[in-house]
Each structure stands twice: as structure tokens, then as C-alpha cells.
Coordinates of C-alpha atoms in Angstrom, one line a residue:
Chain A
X280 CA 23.7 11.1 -32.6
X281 CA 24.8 12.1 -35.7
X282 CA 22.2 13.9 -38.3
X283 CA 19.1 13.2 -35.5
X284 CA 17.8 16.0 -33.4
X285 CA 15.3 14.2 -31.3
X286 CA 15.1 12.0 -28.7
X287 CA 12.9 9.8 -26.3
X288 CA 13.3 7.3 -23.9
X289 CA 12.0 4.0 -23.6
X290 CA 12.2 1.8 -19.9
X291 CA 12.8 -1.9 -20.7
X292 CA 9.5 -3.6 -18.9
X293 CA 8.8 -7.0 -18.0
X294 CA 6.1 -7.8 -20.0
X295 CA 8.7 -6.8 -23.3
X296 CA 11.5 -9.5 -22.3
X297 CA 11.4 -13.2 -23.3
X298 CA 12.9 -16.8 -22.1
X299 CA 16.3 -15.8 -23.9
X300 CA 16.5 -12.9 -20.8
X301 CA 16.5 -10.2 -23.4
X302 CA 14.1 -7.8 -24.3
X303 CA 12.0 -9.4 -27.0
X304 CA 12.5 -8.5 -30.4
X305 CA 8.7 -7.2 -31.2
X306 CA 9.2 -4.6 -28.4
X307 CA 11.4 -2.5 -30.0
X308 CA 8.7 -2.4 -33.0
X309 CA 6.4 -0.8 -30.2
X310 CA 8.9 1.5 -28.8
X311 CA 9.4 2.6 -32.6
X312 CA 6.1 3.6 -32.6
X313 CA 6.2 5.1 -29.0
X314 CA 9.1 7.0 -30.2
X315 CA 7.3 9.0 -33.4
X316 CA 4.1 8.9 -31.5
X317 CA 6.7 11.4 -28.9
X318 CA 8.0 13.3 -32.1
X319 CA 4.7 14.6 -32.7
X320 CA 4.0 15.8 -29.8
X321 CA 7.3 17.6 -29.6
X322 CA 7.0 18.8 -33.3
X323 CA 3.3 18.5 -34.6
X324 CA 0.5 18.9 -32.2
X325 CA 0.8 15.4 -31.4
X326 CA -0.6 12.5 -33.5
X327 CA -4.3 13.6 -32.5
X328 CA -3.5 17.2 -34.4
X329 CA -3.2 14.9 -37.9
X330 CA -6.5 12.9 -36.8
X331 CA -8.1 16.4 -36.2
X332 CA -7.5 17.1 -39.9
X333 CA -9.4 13.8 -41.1
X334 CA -6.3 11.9 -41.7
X335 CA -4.6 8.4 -40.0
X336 CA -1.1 7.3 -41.1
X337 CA -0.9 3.8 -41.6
X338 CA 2.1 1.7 -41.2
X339 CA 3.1 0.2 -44.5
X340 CA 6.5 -1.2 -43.9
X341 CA 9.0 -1.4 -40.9
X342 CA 12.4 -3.1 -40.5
X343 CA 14.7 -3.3 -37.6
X344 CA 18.3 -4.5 -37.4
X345 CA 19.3 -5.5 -33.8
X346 CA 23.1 -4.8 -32.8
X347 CA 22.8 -5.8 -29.1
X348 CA 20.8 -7.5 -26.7
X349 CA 18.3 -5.1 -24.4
X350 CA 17.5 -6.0 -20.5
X351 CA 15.0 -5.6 -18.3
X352 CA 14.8 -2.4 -16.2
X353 CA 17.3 -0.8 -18.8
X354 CA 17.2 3.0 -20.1
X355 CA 17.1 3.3 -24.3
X356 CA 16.9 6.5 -26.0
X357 CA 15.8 6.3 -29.5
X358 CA 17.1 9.1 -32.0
X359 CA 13.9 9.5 -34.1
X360 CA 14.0 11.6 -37.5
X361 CA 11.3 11.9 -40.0
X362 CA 12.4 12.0 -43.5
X363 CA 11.3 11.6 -47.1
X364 CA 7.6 13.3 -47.0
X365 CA 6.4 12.8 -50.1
X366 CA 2.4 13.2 -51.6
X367 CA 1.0 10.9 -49.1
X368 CA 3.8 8.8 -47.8
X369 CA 6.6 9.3 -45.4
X370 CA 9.5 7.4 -43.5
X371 CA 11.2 7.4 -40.3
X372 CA 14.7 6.5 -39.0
X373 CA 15.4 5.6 -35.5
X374 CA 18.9 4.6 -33.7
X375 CA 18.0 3.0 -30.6
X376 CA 21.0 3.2 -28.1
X377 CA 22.1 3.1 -24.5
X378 CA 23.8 6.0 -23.0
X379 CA 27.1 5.1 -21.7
X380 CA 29.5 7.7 -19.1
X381 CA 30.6 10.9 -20.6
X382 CA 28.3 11.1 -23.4
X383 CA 29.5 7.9 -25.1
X384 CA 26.3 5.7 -26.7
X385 CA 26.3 2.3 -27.8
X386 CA 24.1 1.1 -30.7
X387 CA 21.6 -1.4 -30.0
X388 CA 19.3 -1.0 -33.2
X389 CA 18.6 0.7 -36.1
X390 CA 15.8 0.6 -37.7
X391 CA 13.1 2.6 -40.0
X392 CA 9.3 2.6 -40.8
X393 CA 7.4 3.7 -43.9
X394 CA 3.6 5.2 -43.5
X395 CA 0.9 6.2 -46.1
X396 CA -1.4 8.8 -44.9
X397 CA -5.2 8.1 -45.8
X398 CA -8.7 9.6 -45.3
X399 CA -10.3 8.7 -41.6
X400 CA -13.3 7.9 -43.9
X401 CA -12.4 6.8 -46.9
X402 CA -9.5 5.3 -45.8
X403 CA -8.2 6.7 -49.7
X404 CA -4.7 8.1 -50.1
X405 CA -4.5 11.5 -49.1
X406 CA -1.8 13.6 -48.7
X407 CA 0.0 14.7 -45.6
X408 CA -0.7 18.1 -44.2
X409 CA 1.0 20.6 -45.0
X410 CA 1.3 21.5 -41.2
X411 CA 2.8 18.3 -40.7
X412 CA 5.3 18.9 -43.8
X413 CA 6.2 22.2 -42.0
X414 CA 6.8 21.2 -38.6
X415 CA 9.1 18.2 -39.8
X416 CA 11.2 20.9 -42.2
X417 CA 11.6 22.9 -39.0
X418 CA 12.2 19.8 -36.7
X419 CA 14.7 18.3 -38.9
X420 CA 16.5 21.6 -39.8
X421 CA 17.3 23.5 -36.2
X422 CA 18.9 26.8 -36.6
Chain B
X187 CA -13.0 -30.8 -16.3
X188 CA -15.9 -31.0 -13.8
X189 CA -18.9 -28.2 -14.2
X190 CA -17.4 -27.3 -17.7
X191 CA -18.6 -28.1 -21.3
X192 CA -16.2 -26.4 -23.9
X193 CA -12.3 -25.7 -24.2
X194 CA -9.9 -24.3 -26.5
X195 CA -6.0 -24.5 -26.9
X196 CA -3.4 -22.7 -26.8
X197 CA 0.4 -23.1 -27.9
X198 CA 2.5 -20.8 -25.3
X199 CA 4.1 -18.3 -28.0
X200 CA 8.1 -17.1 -27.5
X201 CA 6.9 -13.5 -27.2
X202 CA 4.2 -14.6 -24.7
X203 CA 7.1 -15.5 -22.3
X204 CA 9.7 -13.5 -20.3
X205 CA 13.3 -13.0 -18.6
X206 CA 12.0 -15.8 -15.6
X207 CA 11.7 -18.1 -18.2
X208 CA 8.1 -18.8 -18.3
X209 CA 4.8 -17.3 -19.7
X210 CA 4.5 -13.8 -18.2
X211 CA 1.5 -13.6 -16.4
X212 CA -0.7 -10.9 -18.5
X213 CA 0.0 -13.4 -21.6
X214 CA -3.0 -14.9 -19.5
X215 CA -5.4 -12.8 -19.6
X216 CA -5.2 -12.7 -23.7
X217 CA -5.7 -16.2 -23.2
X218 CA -9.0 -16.1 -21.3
X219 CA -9.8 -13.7 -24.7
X220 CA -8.7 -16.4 -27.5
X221 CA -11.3 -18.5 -25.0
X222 CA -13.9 -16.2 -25.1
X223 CA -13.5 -15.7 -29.1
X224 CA -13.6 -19.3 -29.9
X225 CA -16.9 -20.1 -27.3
X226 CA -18.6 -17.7 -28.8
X227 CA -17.4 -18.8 -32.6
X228 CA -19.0 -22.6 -31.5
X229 CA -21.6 -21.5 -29.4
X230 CA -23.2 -18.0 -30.6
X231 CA -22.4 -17.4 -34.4
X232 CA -18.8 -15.4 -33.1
X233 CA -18.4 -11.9 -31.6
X234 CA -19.3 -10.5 -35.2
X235 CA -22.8 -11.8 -34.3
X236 CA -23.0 -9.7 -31.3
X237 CA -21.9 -6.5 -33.0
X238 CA -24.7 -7.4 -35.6
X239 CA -26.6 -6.7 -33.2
X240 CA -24.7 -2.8 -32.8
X241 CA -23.9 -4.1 -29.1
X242 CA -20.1 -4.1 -27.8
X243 CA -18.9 -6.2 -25.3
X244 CA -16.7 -4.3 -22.7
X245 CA -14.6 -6.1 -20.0
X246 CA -15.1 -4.9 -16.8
X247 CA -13.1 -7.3 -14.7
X248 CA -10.5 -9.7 -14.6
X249 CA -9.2 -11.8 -12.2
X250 CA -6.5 -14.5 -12.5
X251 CA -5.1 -16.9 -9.8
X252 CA -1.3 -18.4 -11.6
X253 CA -1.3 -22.3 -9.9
X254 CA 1.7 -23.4 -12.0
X255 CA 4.4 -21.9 -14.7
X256 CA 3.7 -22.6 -18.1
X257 CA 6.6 -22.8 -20.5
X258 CA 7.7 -21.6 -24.3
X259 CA 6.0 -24.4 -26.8
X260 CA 3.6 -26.1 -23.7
X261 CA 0.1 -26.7 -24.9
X262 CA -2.3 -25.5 -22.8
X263 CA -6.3 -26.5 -22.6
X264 CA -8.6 -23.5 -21.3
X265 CA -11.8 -24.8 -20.2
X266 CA -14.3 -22.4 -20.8
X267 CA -17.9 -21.7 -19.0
X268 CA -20.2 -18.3 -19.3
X269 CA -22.4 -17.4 -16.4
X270 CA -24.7 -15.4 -14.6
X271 CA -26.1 -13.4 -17.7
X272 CA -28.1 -10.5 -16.2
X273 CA -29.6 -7.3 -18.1
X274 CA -26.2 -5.7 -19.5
X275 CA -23.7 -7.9 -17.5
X276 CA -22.5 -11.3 -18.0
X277 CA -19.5 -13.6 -16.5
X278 CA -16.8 -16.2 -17.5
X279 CA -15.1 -18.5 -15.6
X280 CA -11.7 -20.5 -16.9
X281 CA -10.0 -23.3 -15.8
X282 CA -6.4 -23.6 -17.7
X283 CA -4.8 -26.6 -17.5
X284 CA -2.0 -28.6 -19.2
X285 CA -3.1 -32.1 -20.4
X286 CA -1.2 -34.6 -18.9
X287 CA -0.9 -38.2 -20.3
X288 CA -4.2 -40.7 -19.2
X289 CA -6.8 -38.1 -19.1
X290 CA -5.2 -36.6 -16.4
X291 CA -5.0 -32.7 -16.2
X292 CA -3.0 -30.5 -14.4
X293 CA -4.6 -26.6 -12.9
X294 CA -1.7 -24.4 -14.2
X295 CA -4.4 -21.0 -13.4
X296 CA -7.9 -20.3 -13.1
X297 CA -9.6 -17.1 -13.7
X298 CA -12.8 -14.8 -14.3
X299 CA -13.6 -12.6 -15.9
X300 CA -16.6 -9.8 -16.3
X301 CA -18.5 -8.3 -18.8
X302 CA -20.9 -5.3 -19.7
X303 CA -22.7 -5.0 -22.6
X304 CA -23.2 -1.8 -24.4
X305 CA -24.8 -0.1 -27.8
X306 CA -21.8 0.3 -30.0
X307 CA -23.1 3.9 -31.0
X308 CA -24.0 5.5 -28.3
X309 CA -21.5 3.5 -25.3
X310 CA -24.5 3.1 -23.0
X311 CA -26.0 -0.1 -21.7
X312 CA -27.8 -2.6 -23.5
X313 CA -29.3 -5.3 -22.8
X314 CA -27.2 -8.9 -23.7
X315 CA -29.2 -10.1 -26.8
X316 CA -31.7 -12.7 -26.2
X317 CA -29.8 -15.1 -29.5
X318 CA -26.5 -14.9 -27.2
X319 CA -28.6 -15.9 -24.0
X320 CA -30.3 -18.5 -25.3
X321 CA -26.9 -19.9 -27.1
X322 CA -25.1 -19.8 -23.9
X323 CA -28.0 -21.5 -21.9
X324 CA -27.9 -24.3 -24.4
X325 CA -24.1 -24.9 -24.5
X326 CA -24.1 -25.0 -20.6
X327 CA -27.0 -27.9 -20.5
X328 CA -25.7 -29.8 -22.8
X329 CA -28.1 -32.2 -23.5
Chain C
X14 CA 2.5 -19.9 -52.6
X15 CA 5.1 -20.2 -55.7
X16 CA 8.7 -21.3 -54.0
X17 CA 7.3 -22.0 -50.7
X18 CA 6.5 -25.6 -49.0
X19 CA 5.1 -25.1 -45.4
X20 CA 2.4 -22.9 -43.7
X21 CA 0.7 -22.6 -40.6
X22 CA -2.2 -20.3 -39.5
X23 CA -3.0 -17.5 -37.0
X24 CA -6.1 -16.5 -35.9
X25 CA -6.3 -12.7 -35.3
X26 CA -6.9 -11.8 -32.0
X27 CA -8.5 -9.2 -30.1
X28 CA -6.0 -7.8 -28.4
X29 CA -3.7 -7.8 -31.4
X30 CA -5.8 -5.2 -33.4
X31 CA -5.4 -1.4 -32.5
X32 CA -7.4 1.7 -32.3
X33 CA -7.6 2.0 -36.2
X34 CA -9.4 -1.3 -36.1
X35 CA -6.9 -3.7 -37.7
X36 CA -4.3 -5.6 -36.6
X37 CA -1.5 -3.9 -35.1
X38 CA 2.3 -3.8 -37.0
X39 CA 3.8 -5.3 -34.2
X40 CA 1.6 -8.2 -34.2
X41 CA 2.7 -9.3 -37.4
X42 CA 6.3 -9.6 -35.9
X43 CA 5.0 -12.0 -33.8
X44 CA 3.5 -14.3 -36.1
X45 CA 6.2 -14.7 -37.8
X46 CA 8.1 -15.8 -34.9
X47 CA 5.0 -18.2 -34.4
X48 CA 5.5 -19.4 -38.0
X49 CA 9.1 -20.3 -37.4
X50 CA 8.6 -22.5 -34.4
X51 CA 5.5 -24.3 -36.1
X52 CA 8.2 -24.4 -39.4
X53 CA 10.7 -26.1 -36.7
X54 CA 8.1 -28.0 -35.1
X55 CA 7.3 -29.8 -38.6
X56 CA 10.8 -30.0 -39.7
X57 CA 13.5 -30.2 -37.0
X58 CA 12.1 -31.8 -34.0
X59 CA 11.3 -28.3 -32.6
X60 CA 13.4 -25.2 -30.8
X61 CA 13.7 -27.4 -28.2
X62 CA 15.8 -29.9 -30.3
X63 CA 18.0 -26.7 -31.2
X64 CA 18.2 -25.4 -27.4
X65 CA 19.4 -29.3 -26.8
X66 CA 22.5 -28.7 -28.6
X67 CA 23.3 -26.2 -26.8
X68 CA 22.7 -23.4 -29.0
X69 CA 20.2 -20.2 -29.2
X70 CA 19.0 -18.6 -31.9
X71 CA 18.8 -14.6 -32.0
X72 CA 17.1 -12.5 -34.3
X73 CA 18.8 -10.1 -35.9
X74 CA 16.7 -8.6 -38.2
X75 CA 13.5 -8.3 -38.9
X76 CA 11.3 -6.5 -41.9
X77 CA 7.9 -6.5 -42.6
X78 CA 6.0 -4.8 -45.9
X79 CA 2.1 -4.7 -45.0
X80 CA 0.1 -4.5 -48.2
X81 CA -3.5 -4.6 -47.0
X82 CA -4.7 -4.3 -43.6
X83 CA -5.9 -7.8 -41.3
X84 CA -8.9 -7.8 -39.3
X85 CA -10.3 -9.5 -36.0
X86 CA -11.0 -12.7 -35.7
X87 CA -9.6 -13.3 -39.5
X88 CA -7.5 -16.6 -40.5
X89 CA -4.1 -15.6 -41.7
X90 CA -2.2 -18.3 -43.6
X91 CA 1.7 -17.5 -43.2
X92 CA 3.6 -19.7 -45.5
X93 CA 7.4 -19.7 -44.5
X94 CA 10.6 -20.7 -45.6
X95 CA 14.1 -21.1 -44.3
X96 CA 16.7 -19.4 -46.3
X97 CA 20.6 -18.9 -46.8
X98 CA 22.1 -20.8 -43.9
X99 CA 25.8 -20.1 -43.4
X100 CA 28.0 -21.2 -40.8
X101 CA 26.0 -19.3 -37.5
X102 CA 23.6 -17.7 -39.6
X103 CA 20.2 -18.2 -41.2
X104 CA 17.0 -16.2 -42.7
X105 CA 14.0 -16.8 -43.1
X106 CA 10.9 -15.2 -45.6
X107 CA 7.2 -15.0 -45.2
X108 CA 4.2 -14.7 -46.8
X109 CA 1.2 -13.8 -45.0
X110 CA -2.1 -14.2 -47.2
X111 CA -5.8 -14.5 -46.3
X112 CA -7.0 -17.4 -48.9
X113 CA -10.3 -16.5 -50.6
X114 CA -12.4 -19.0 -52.4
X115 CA -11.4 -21.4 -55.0
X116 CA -7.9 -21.6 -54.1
X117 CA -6.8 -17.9 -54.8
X118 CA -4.8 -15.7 -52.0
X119 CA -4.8 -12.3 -51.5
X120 CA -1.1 -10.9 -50.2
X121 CA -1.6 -9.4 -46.7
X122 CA 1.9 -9.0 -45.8
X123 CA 5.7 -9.8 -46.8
X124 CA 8.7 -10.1 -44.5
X125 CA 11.8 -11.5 -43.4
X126 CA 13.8 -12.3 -40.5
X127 CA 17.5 -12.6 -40.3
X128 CA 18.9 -15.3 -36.8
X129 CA 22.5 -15.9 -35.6
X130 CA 23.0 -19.1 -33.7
X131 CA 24.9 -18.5 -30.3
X132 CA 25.7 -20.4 -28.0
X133 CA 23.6 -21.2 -24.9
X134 CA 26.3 -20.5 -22.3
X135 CA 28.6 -18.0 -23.9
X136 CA 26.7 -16.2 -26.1
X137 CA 29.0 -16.8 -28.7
X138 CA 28.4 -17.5 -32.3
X139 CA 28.3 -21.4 -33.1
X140 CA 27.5 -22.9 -36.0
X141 CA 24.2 -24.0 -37.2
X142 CA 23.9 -27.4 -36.0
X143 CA 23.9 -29.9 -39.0
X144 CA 20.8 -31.9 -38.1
X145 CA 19.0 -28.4 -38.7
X146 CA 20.9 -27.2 -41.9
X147 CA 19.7 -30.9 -43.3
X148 CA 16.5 -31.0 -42.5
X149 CA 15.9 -27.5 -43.7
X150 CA 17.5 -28.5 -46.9
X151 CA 15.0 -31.8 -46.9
X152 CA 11.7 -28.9 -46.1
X153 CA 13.1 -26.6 -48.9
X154 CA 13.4 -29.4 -51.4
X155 CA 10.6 -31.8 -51.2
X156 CA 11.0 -35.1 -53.4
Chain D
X183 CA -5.3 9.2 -3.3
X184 CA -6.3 8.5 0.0
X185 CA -3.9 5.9 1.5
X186 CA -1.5 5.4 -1.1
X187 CA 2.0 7.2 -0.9
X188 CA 3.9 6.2 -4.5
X189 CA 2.5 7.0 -7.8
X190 CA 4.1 6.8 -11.3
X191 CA 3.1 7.8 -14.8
X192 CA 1.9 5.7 -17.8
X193 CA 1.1 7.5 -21.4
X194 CA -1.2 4.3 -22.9
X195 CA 0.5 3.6 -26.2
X196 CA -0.9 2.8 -29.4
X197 CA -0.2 -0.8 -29.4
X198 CA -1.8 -0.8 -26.3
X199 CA -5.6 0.1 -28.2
X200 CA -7.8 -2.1 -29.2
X201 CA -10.6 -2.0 -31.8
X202 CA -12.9 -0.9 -29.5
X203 CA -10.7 2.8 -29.2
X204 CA -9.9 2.1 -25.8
X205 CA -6.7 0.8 -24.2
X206 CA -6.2 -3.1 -24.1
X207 CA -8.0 -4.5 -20.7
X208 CA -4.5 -6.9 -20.3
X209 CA -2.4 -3.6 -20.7
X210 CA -3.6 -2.4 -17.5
X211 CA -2.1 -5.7 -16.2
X212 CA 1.6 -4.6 -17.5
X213 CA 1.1 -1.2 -16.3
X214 CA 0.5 -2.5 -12.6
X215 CA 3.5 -4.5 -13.5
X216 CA 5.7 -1.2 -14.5
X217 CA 4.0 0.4 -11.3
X218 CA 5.2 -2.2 -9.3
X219 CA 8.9 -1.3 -10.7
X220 CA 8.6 1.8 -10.4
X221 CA 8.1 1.5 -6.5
X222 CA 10.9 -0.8 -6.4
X223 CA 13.5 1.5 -8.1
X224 CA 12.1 4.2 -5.7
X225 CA 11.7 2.4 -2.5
X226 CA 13.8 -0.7 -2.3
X227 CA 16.7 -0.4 -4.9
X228 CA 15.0 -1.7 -7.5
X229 CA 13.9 -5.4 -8.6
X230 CA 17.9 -6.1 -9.2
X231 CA 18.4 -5.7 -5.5
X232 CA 15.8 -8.6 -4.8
X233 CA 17.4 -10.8 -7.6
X234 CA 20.5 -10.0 -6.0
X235 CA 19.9 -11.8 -2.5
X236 CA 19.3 -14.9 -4.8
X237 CA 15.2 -14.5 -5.0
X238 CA 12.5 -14.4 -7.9
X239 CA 9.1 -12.5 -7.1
X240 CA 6.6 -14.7 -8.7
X241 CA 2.9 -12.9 -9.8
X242 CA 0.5 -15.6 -8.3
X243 CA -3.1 -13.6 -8.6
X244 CA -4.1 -10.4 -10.4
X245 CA -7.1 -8.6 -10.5
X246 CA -8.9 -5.6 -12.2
X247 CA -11.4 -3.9 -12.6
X248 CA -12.6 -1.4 -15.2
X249 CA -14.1 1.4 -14.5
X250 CA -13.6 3.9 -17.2
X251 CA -12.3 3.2 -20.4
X252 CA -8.8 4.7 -21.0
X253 CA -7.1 6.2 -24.2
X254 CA -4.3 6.5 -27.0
X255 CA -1.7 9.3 -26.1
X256 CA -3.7 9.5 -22.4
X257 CA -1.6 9.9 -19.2
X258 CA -2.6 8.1 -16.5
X259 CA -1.2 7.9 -13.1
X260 CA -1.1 4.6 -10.7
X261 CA -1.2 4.6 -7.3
X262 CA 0.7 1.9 -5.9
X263 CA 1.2 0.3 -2.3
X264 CA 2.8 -2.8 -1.0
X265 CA 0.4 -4.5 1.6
X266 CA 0.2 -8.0 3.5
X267 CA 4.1 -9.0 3.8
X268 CA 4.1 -12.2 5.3
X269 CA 7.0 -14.9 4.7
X270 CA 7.2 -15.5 1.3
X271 CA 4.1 -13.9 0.6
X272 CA 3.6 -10.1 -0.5
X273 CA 0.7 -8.2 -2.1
X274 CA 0.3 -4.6 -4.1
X275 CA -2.9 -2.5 -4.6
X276 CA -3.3 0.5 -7.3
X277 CA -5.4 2.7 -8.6
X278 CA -5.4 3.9 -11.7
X279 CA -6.8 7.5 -12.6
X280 CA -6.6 10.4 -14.7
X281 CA -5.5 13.3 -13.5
X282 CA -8.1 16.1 -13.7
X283 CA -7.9 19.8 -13.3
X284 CA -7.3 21.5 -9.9
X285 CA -5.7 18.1 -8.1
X286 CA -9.5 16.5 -9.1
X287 CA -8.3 12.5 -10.1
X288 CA -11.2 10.3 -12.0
X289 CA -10.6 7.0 -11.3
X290 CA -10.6 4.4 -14.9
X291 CA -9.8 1.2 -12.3
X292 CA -8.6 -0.5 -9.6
X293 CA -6.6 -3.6 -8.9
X294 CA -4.2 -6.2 -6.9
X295 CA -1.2 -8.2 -7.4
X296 CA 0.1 -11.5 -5.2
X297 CA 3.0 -12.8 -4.9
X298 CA 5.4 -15.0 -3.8
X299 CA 9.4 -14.9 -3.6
X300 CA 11.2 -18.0 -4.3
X301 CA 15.0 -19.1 -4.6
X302 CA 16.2 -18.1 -8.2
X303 CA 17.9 -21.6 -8.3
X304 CA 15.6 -23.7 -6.9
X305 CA 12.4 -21.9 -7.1
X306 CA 11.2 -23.0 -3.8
X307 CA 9.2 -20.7 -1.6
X308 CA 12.3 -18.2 0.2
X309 CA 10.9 -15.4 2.7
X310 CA 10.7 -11.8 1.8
X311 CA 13.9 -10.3 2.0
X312 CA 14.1 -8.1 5.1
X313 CA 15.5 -5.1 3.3
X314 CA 12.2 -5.0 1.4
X315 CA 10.0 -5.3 4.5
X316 CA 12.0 -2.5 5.8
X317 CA 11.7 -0.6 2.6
X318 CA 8.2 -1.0 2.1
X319 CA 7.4 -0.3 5.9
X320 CA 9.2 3.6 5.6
X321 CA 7.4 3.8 2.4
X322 CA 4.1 2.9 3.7
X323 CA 4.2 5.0 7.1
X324 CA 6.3 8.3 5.5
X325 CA 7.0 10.4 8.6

């Protein structure tokens, strides 16, 4: 996928389809989620390394635009990039798509989510780690 | 509904339901919660009361037998009972049913469920506060 | 709410709040599915009166800007509105506030959601049925 | 785990907390629910192969129960087997632990499933297919 350079997959359960025989729309906001909480562990030290440093990142903003309909039992990889770190905020894209033969991938959703990093405490404004800054330059900039 | 003295309603959500067409069966067992909420709301000043007391409720078991499908939009009545209070432990039985016209009702699932009580500092048992005990004895003898 | 006519309520639930002790993102995507059917249930005799023409409605987008967190057990008041149909489309905005005393309302959360009417059978787009586009117009433009 | 023979792999989202810290009590419910696919895709050709001979497998009783709390980011493993296959009747069993050093498991809880397969059309009761009693039987007794 064009200008990501990570990946996850997701499994379509269940539980995440509805009475239209689709996967529900709120899902994909979890897999979102699932999908940076995986980008951290690849890039970061995983989501507990940021807690370790006295800091959560809340959600302040998401929006999804759904191309296709998802089913039940069906593989999606979601193309996850973090972008725009800035003081104490920062954002994430995601292209959630299902693999087709010989490399071919067809869009099911876009989406992106906006976060503001606070104090565990305090919860104050306070800004992301520098380690965290780091690791997304180096994740979103391969050699 | 025989043996039981309070019930709360629910309106079967879209997201609640899934690709069979019906309400997807662990949408239940976040029913038997809303239940739980609202008895204790009418009967024992509402969960915050119990955690004013720095006790947590955990749930340590769940059972639910489905009778009949419940559908997108359906109103459902969950008749609501707690039992067998004990040291750290307490029960809740449910009866949920869909109101038919008459006064007639109609068993769609029943269910139990199982509680321990513990202090919310340290995570170890504490006894079930004597306010809640005393609520739940007078909401089951009604007068 | 300034420019909106209808709201309905949602009681935060246990299982919708999250390890940071709020409510979680997702569950806000719910609710606003939960505030369209109550929205439909007041104005156009109900998704059901929709499904009975034959027609389904997707959801095509969906955004959500959280501006301060929600809480267990809290009373949310979403107020809703139905927006810009055209031909199979529609969208609607949201307001989610918790009301404080004396009539004020503190902004919890803003969003919107955009729907595509298909139909039932082929999945493919079909208009908006009248009834709906006029009683939304009669909803959005009280006497 | 003594007597089982299947096991899959669940890493407990966020969504999936509560504001207690732990994972959701109803989560574990769609976990056994993902376990029970999981043995499907690996044992029987999946839960499409059973829609495909024209059957639904309805949940008709869960239970759970709790013996650890489980957490965000955690990996837990489910033991899963298919037990009791009797006409249109089945039932599954798990256990759910952590996986410790050295092959050591702790066990956070335990559970069943019933069910019963039905016509997709008419949704009356339709016996087991016998290509899943087959299936299950191998994967119960492995040479």
C-alpha cells in the first residue's frame, strides 16, 4: 500500500457482524485501535512502554469512511502509519483492505484517528516521548 | 414474573445483533449488567455506593440458557432477583422475557450470574457491606 | 441544542467504559447508531417502516470529535438531526452533551454519520423513500 | 491441557477492558466464540462448510467462570473441544490460560457452549451434519 510500511491483520468475528450480514460498522473502530495498539509493539515497546513513562494517549477524534462491506470469517489487513506528532498530539492513518490473488488489494475503508497524550496522574497535556517520536521517524522512514 | 420483585428494559440495539439476524448471544450477558446497574440504582444508592465503600464487585460467573431469538428494535423486560449474599460472594438470577400483549410474557433466556466482593485497593476479599445486604433483603421481601 | 429538535438518552454502561476508566471511543459510535433509530422511531414509523420498502440503509461514514471524557453509569443526552438527503443518500450530526443544572450542557462529543440507501435484495442504491425524506423535512422544521 | 487437543490465541484488546483494568467478563464469551471458529477452520472446513449443507448453529447456553482476571495487550490461549454430539445437539468446553514459562499454563477460566443446528430457511431443529461428527471425532481421538 502506497506511502504505509506496516501492517496487521484483523479476522472478521461473530460478535463484530450485524442483521444487515456485514461486519458492523463500530468494529472497524476497534480494529483501528487493534491495529496501532500492533504498531507499537512492532515500533515502540508496545503501548505499555508509553504507560511506563507516566503517560496515556487518549482518543480525541476518529473518522472512518467505509468503501465495502466486510463478512464474517474474512481476513483484513490494515495499513497503519502514524503521522503528524506534534507537542502532545498525534494522528493515525489506516487503509483497511482485503488481499486479493497476486498481490492485488481491494479497499474496504479508510480511516484516521487523532490522540492527545496526557499525564497518568494529572491527566494534564503532556507531551509525547521522545522515544515514541523516534521510533515513529524510524518506522515511517525505512532505509 | 413469579419469585421476582424488580425489572428493567432493554431496546435490542443494531450493533447488539449479528449476521443470523438476531441478538448475538454475549449481547446478553451486557444485559444481565444494565440489570444489575439499575437494581442496584433503585435498591442500594447505585454501584457508586458500593465503591464508597473502596469495595469492587468482580464477576465470577455467568451462565445464560438462550430460550428464544430476540430481534433488532424488540423490547425486552429483564426481571431481576439478588441472592444468596455470603461473606464476599453474592448471586443474581434473571429472567428475560419479551412482554406480550395481556400481561402475558414470553421466557426469551434466563441466566445467573456470580459475584465476589473485593477492597478496591488492595484486590483481596471483603466482606459485602452490611447497607447493600440490608437493601437487597428489603427489595426481596417486599412488604 | 441551537439547530437541533430531537434527543434521546444513553446511560453509560459498564462494559462500555475501558481500562482508562471512561467510556470507550467505539462506544460512542454506537450511540449514535442508537440515536438514529430512536430519531426514526419518533419520526418515520421506525427502521422497520424503511426495511418495509424494501430498502437498507448502510453507513458510510462515520466521525466522531470527543471533547471531554464520559463516565459509568453517566446520562448522556445525544440530540440528533437528519441532514442533506439526496436521491440514495443522507447524513446525519450529533451532539452528545451531559446537561448540568439549570438548563446548561456541557459538550461531550460531536459527530456525524454519512448512510446510502440500498436496496434490500440487490444491494443496489435506491432512492430515499419519500415518506422518509418528508417526515424528516416535518422533524427538521417544526411549526 | 489435559484432555483438550485444539488451542488458539487471543491478545485481549483494549476495547475489551473495563474500568475495573481487567478484560470485559462478556469478552470472554466472544473469545469462546472465536475459539469455537478457530476449531472449525482447523477441523471441519470452517463454519461456511456447515452453512453450506443448508444449517445454522444456534448458541443455546453459555457458561463462565472467572478465575483470574485477564489484561490489556495479554495473550491468552483457549483450549477448545467439541463434546456431547447428539442429533441436533452439540456442546464445546475451554479453558482459558496464560501461558507461563517452561510449558507452566495458569488458568484465568473455564467454560461451555450448547448448541443446536437448525435449517437456515426454516430454522427448525436439522441434525448435526455428519461431516462434523466425523471431523470432531478425528479431532477428539488424534492417533
Amino acid at each position: 500500500m502506497d506511502g504505509y510500511h506496516f501492517s496487521t491483520e484483523v479476522l472478521v468475528r461473530f460478535a463484530e457482524t450485524d442483521a444487515q450480514g456485514i461486519a458492523h460498522h463500530a468494529s472497524f473502530v476497534v480494529w483501528l485501535e487493534v491495529a496501532r495498539v500492533a504498531y507499537l509493539a512492532e515500533h515502540a515497546g508496545g503501548y505499555l512502554a508509553i504507560q511506563a513513562e507516566g503517560i496515556e494517549a487518549l482518543t480525541t477524534a476518529v473518522d472512518v469512511r467505509y468503501h465495502r462491506a466486510a463478512y464474517f470469517d474474512e481476513r483484513l489487513r490494515i495499513w497503519t502509519r502514524c503521522v503528524d506528532i506534534r507537542g502532545a498530539r498525534f494522528r493515525y492513518e489506516y487503509a483497511v483492505v482485503r488481499d486479493l490473488t497476486a498481490g492485488a488489494a481491494e479497499l474496504v475503508a479508510e480511516g484516521s484517528t487523532a490522540h492527545a497524550t496526557v499525564d497518568s496522574a494529572t491527566r494534564r497535556p503532556k507531551r509525547v516521548p521522545a522515544s515514541f517520536a523516534e521510533a515513529v521517524a524510524r518506522a515511517e522512514s525505512p532505509a
